[in-house]
C-alpha positions as a Markdown table, in Angstrom:
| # | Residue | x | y | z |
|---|---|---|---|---|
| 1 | Unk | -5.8 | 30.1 | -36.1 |
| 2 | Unk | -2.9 | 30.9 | -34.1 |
| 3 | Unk | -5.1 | 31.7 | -30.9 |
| 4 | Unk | -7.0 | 28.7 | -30.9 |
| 5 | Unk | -4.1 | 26.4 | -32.0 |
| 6 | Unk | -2.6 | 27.9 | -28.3 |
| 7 | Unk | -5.8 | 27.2 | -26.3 |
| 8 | Unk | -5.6 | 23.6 | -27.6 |
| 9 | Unk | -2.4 | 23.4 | -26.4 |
| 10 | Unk | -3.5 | 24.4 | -22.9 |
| 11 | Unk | -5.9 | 21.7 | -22.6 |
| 12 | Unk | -4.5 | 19.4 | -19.6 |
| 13 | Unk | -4.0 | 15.9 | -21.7 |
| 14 | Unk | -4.4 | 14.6 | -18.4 |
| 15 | Unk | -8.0 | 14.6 | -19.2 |
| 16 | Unk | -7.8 | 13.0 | -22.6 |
| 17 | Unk | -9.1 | 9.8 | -23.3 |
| 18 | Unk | -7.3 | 7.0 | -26.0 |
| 19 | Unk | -9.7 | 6.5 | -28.9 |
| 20 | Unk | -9.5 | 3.0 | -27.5 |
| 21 | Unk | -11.1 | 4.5 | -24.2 |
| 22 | Unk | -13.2 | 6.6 | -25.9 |
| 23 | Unk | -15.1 | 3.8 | -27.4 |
| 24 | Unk | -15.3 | 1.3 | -23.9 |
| 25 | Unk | -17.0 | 3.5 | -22.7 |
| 26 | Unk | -19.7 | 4.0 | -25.8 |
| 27 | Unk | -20.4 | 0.0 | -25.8 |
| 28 | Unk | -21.0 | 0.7 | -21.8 |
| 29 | Unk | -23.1 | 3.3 | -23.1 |
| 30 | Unk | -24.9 | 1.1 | -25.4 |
| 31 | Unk | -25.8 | -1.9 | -23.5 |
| 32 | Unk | -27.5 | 0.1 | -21.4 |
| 33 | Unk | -29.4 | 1.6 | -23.9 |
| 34 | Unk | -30.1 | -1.9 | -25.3 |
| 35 | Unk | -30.9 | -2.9 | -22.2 |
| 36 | Unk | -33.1 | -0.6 | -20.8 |
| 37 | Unk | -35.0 | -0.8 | -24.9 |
| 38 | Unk | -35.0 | -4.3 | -23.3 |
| 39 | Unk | -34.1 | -5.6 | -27.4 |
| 40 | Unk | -33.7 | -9.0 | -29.2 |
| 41 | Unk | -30.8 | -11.1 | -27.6 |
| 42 | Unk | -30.1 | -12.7 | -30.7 |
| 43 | Unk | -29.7 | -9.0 | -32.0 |
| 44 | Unk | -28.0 | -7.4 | -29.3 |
| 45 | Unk | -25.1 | -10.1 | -29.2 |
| 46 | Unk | -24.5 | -9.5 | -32.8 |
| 47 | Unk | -24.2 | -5.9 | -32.0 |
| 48 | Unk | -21.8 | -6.2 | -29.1 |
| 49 | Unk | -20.1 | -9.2 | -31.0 |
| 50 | Unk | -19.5 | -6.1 | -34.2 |
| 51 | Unk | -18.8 | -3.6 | -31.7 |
| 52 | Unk | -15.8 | -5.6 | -29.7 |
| 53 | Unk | -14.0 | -5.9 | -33.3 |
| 54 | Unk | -14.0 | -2.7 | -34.4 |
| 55 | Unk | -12.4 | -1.9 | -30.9 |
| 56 | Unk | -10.0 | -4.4 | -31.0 |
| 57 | Unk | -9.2 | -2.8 | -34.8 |
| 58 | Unk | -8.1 | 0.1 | -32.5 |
| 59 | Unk | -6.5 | -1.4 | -29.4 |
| 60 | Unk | -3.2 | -0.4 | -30.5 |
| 61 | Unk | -4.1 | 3.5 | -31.3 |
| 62 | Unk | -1.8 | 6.3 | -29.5 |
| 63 | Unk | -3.0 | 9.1 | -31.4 |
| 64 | Unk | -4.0 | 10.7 | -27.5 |
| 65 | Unk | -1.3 | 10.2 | -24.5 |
| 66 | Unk | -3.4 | 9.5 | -21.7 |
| 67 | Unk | -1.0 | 10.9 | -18.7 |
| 68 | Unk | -3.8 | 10.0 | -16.0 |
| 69 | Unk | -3.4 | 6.4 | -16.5 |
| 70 | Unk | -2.1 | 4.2 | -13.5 |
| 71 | Unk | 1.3 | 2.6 | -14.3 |
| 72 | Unk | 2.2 | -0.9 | -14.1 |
| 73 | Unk | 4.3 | -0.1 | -11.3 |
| 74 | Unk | 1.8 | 2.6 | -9.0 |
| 75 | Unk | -0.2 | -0.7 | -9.1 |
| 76 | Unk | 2.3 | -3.1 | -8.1 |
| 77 | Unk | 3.6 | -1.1 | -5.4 |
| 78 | Unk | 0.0 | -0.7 | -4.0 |
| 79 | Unk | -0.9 | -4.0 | -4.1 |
| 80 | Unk | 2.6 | -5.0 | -2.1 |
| 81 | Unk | 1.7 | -2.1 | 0.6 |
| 82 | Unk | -1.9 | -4.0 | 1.1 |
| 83 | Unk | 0.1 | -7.3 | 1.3 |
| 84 | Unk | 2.3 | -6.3 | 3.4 |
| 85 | Unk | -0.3 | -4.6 | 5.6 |
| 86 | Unk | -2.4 | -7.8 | 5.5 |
| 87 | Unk | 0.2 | -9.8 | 6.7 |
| 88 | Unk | 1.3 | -7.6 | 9.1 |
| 89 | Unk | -2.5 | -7.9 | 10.4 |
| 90 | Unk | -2.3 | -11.3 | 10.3 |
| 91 | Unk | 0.8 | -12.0 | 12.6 |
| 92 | Unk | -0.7 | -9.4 | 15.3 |
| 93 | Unk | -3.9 | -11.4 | 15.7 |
| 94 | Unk | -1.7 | -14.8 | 15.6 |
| 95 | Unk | 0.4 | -13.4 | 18.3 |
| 96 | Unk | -2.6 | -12.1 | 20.7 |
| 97 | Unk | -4.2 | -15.4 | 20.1 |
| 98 | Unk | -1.0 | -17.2 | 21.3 |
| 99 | Unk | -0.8 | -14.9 | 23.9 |
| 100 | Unk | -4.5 | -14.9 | 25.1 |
| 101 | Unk | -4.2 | -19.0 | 24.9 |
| 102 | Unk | -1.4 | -19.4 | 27.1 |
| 103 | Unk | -3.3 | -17.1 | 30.0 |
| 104 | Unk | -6.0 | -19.2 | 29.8 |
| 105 | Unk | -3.7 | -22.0 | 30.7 |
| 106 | Unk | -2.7 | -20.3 | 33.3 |
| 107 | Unk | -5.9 | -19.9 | 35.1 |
| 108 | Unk | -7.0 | -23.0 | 34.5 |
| 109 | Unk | -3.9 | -24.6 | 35.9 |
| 110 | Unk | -4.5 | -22.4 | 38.9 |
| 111 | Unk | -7.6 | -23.1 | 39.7 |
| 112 | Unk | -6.4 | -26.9 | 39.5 |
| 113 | Unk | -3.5 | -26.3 | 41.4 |
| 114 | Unk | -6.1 | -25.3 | 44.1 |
| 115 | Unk | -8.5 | -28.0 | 44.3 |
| 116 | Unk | -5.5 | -30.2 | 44.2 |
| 117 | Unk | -3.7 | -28.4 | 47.6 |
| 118 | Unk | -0.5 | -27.7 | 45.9 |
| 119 | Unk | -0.8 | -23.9 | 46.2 |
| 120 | Unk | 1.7 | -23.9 | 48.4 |
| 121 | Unk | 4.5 | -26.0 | 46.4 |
| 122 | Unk | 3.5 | -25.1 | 42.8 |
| 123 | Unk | 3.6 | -21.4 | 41.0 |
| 124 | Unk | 2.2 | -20.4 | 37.5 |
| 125 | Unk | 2.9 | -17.1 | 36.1 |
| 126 | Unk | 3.7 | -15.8 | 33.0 |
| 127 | Unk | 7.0 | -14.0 | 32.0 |
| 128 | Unk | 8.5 | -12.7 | 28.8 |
| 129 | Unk | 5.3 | -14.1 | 27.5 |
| 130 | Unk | 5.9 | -17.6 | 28.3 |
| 131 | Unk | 3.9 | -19.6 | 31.4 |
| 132 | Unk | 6.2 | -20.6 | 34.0 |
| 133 | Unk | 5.3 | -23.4 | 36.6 |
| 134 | Unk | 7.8 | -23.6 | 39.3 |
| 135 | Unk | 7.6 | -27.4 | 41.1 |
| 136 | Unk | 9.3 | -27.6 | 44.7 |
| 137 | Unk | 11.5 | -30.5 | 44.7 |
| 138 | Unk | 10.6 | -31.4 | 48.0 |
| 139 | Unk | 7.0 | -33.0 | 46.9 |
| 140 | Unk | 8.7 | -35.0 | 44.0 |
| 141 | Unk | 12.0 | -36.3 | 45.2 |
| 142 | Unk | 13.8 | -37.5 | 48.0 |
| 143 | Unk | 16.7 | -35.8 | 49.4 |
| 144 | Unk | 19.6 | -36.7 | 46.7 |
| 145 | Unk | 16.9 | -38.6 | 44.6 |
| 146 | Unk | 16.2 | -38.2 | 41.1 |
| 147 | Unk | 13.0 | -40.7 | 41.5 |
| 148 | Unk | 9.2 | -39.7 | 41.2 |
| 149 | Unk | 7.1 | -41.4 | 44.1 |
| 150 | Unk | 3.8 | -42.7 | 43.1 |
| 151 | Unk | 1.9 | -40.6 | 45.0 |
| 152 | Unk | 4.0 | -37.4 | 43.4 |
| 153 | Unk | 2.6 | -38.9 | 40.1 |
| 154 | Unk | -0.8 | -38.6 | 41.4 |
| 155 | Unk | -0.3 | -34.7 | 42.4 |
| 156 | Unk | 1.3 | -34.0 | 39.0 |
| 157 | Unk | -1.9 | -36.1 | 37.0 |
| 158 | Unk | -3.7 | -32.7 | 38.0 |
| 159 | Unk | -2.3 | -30.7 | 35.0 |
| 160 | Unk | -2.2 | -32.7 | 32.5 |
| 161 | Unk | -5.0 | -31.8 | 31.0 |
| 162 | Unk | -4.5 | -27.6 | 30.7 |
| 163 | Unk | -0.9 | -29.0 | 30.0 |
| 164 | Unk | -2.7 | -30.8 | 26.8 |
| 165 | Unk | -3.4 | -28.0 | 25.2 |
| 166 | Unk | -0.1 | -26.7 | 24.6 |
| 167 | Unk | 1.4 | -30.4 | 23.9 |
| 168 | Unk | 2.9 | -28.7 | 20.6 |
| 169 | Unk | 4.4 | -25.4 | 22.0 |
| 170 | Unk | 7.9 | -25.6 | 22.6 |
| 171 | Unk | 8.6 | -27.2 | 26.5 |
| 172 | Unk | 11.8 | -26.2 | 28.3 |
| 173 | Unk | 12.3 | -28.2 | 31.7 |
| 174 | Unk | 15.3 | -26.9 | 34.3 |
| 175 | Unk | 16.6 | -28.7 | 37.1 |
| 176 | Unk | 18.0 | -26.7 | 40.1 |
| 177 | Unk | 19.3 | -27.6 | 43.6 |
| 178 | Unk | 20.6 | -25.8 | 46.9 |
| 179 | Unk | 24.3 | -25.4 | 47.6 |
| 180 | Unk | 24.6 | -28.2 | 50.1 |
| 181 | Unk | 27.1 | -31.2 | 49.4 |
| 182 | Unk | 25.8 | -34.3 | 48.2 |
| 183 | Unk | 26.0 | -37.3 | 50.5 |
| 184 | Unk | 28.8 | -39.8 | 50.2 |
| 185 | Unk | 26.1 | -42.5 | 48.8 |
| 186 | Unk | 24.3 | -40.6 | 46.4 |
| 187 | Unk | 24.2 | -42.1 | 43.2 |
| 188 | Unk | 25.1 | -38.5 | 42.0 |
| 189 | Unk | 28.7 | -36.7 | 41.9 |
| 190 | Unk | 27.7 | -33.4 | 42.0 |
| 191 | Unk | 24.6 | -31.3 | 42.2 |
| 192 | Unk | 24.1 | -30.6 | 38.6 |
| 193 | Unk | 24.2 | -33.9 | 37.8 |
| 194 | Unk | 21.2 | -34.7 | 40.4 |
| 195 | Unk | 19.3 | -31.5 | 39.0 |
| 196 | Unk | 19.8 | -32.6 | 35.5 |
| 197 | Unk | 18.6 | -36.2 | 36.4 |
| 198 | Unk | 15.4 | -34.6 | 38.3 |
| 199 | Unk | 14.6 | -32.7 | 34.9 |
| 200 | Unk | 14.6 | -35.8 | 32.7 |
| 201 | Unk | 12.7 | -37.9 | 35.7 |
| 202 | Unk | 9.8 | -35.1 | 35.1 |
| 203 | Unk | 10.4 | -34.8 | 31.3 |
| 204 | Unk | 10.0 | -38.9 | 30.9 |
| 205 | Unk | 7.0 | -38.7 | 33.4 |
| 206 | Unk | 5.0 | -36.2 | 31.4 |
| 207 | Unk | 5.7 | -37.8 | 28.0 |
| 208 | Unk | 5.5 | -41.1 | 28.7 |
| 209 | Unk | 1.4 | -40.1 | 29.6 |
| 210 | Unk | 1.5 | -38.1 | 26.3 |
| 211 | Unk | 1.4 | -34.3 | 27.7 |
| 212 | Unk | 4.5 | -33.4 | 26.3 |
| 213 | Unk | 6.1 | -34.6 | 23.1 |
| 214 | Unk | 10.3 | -35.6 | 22.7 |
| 215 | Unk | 10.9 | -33.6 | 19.7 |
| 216 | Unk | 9.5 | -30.4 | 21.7 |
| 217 | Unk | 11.5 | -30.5 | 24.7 |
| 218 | Unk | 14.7 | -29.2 | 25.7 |
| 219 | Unk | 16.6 | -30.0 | 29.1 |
| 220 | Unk | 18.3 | -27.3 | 31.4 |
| 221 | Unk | 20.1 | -28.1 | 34.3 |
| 222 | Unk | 21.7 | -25.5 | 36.7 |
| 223 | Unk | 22.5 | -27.5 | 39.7 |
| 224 | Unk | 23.0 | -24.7 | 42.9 |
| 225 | Unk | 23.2 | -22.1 | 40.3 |
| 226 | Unk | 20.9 | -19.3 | 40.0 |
| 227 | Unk | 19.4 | -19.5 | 43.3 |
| 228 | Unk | 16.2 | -17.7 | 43.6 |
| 229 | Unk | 17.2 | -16.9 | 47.5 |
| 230 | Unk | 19.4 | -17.7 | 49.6 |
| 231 | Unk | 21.4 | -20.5 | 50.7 |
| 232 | Unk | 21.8 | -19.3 | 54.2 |
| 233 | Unk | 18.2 | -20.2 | 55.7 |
| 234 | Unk | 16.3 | -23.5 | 55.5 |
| 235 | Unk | 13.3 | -21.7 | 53.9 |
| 236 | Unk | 15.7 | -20.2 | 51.0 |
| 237 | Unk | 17.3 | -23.8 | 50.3 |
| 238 | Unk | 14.3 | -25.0 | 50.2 |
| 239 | Unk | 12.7 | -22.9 | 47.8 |
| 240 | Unk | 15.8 | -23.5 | 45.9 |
| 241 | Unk | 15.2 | -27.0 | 45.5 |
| 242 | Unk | 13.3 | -27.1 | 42.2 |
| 243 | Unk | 12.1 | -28.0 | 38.9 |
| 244 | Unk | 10.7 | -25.3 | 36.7 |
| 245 | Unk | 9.0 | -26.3 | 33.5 |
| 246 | Unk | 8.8 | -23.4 | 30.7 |
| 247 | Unk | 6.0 | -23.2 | 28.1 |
| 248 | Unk | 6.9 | -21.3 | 25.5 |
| 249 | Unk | 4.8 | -18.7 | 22.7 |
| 250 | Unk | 4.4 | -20.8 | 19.4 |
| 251 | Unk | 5.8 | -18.4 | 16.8 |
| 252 | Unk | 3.9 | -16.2 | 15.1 |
């Protein structure tokens, strides 16, 4: 008695079963067996309808610890890993798709930029995942003017519609101008106050043909500041001269 009460003892209770277990799966067993003996519906729903009380009678029965079970908490804390790695998923593909969208853009204002003949005055690029087009002021303004000409609209009219597509993205447009003095009669006292006038003039001109909407733009005017070359040569002074409008990611 002794030596078999020991080997019982031995017996990994991870491998038990809960009498409650124990008779799940004999009603699995049996409605297959009913099933395959392909019996009386009537019948076999009375059977299953017997079966399912007498093993609710014994729902509550510990008389076996069953140590292999899954814990409430092993499974809570797997299904937050797969959330977390769903949603982790979910923002990568959001992000290439933002980014993918934006280089499309891109080429496609390129390529109008082209047909149009402004190679040569306007830039697109992207940078710290944004696109960038760089506008020479010397197509859209007079010297010290803040005014769009007519046929500067016309020029412009060639992006709106790539532009169109990122209506909702967050806009940023930022004036800049060259280090020279402003004439006596300019209707401006300084420079940044003509290179912040230039980047509304742009700003109104794009929303008021409904590219751009008000609530997502944001004005930045640097005046001679942050030159992209110098202010020694025409050419650099020039190049200086501009208006720079910054299409930012949408956030993941």
């Amino acid at each position: 008695m002794k030596k078999r009460k020991k080997n019982e003892e031995q017996i990994d209770e991870g491998w038990l079963l809960p009498y409650s277990d124990m008779l799940t799966l004999l009603l699995a067993l049996f409605i297959v067996l009913f099933a395959m003996a392909k019996v009386d519906t009537a019948k076999f729903q009375e059977f299953k309808s017997e079966f399912g009380t007498l093993l609710s009678t014994h729902q509550s029965s510990n008389s076996i610890v069953n140590i292999g079970k899954k814990s409430k908490t092993q499974g809570s804390t797997l299904s937050s890993a797969l959330s977390s790695a769903s949603s982790q998923e979910s923002s990568s593909i959001n992000t290439q798709a933002a980014d993918n969208q934006l280089e499309i853009i891109r080429q496609q204002l390129a390529a109008n930029l082209q047909s149009s003949g402004l190679t040569n005055n306007v830039s697109v690029y992207i940078k710290s995942n944004d696109l960038h087009i760089v506008i020479n002021s010397n197509i859209l303004f007079d010297s010290g003017s803040a005014t769009l000409s007519e046929s500067t609209q016309n020029l412009l009219a060639s992006l709106f519609s790539p532009l169109k597509a990122v209506s909702t993205n967050p806009i940023i447009i930022a004036g800049y101008t060259d280090n020279q003095p402003l004439k006596s009669t300019s209707a401006y006292k300084s420079n940044w106050e003509l290179s912040s006038a230039r980047a509304i003039s742009v700003m109104n001109f794009f929303v008021s043909n409904n590219v751009f909407y008000e609530d997502n733009i944001s004005i930045q005017a640097y005046g001679e500041n942050k030159p992209k070359e110098t202010n020694t040569t025409a050419s650099g002074r020039s190049n200086n001269r501009r208006v720079e409008i910054i299409v930012e990611k949408k956030s993941a």
